Short mmCIF file of the C-alpha atoms (twelve columns), coordinates in Angstrom:
data_MODEL
# 
_entry.id   MODEL 
# 
loop_
_atom_site.group_PDB 
_atom_site.id 
_atom_site.type_symbol 
_atom_site.label_atom_id 
_atom_site.label_alt_id 
_atom_site.label_comp_id 
_atom_site.label_asym_id 
_atom_site.label_seq_id 
_atom_site.Cartn_x 
_atom_site.Cartn_y 
_atom_site.Cartn_z 
_atom_site.pdbx_PDB_model_num 
ATOM 1  C CA . UNK A 1  75.396  79.231 227.318 1 
ATOM 2  C CA . UNK A 2  72.825  79.344 224.557 1 
ATOM 3  C CA . UNK A 3  70.161  76.726 223.933 1 
ATOM 4  C CA . UNK A 4  71.886  75.354 220.805 1 
ATOM 5  C CA . UNK A 5  75.118  74.884 222.765 1 
ATOM 6  C CA . UNK A 6  73.153  73.082 225.458 1 
ATOM 7  C CA . UNK A 7  71.607  70.771 222.854 1 
ATOM 8  C CA . UNK A 8  75.041  70.128 221.339 1 
ATOM 9  C CA . UNK A 9  76.437  69.291 224.762 1 
ATOM 10 C CA . UNK A 10 73.543  66.898 225.430 1 
ATOM 11 C CA . UNK A 11 74.043  65.259 222.025 1 
ATOM 12 C CA . UNK A 12 77.761  64.872 222.791 1 
ATOM 13 C CA . UNK A 13 77.041  63.266 226.171 1 
ATOM 14 C CA . UNK A 14 74.451  60.968 224.600 1 
ATOM 15 C CA . UNK A 15 76.847  59.768 221.889 1 
ATOM 16 C CA . UNK A 16 79.650  59.195 224.408 1 
ATOM 17 C CA . UNK A 17 77.268  57.311 226.711 1 
ATOM 18 C CA . UNK A 18 75.961  55.114 223.873 1 
ATOM 19 C CA . UNK A 19 79.532  54.318 222.842 1 
ATOM 20 C CA . UNK A 20 80.508  53.441 226.389 1 
ATOM 21 C CA . UNK A 21 77.582  51.101 226.980 1 
ATOM 22 C CA . UNK A 22 77.985  49.491 223.559 1 
ATOM 23 C CA . UNK A 23 81.617  48.793 224.417 1 
ATOM 24 C CA . UNK A 24 80.605  47.342 227.798 1 
ATOM 25 C CA . UNK A 25 78.121  45.089 225.992 1 
ATOM 26 C CA . UNK A 26 80.506  43.908 223.250 1 
ATOM 27 C CA . UNK A 27 83.724  43.365 225.238 1 
ATOM 28 C CA . UNK A 28 82.517  40.123 226.897 1 
ATOM 29 C CA . UNK A 29 81.657  38.661 223.487 1 
ATOM 30 C CA . UNK A 30 85.116  39.516 222.159 1 
ATOM 31 C CA . UNK A 31 86.771  38.023 225.251 1 
ATOM 32 C CA . UNK A 32 84.662  34.854 224.856 1 
ATOM 33 C CA . UNK A 33 85.697  34.600 221.186 1 
ATOM 34 C CA . UNK A 34 89.404  35.117 221.924 1 
ATOM 35 C CA . UNK A 35 89.400  32.665 224.833 1 
ATOM 36 C CA . UNK A 36 87.526  30.027 222.835 1 
ATOM 37 C CA . UNK A 37 89.919  30.414 219.919 1 
ATOM 38 C CA . UNK A 38 92.937  30.064 222.184 1 
ATOM 39 C CA . UNK A 39 91.513  26.943 223.848 1 
ATOM 40 C CA . UNK A 40 90.787  25.359 220.471 1 
ATOM 41 C CA . UNK A 41 94.316  26.166 219.282 1 
ATOM 42 C CA . UNK A 42 95.819  24.559 222.394 1 
ATOM 43 C CA . UNK A 43 93.650  21.451 221.889 1 
ATOM 44 C CA . UNK A 44 94.784  21.159 218.259 1 
ATOM 45 C CA . UNK A 45 98.448  21.483 219.239 1 
ATOM 46 C CA . UNK A 46 98.040  18.800 221.920 1 
ATOM 47 C CA . UNK A 47 96.415  16.379 219.474 1 
ATOM 48 C CA . UNK A 48 99.105  17.033 216.876 1 
ATOM 49 C CA . UNK A 49 101.776 16.389 219.498 1 
ATOM 50 C CA . UNK A 50 100.082 13.139 220.625 1 
ATOM 51 C CA . UNK A 51 99.808  11.933 217.024 1 
ATOM 52 C CA . UNK A 52 103.451 12.794 216.371 1 
ATOM 53 C CA . UNK A 53 104.556 10.861 219.490 1 
ATOM 54 C CA . UNK A 54 102.607 7.739  218.462 1 
ATOM 55 C CA . UNK A 55 104.323 7.549  215.060 1 
# 
């Protein structure tokens, strides 16, 4: 294995590692956003249903 291949392998591992940790960092934010959106949608549906029942 030559030195340039070794550097390429290290660069590959570095890029894969950065991608992995970036994904681990961003996934909770996406889950928070999706969960919050779903909760807000459920609240809106409940209020619409309550308003429809009162009329």
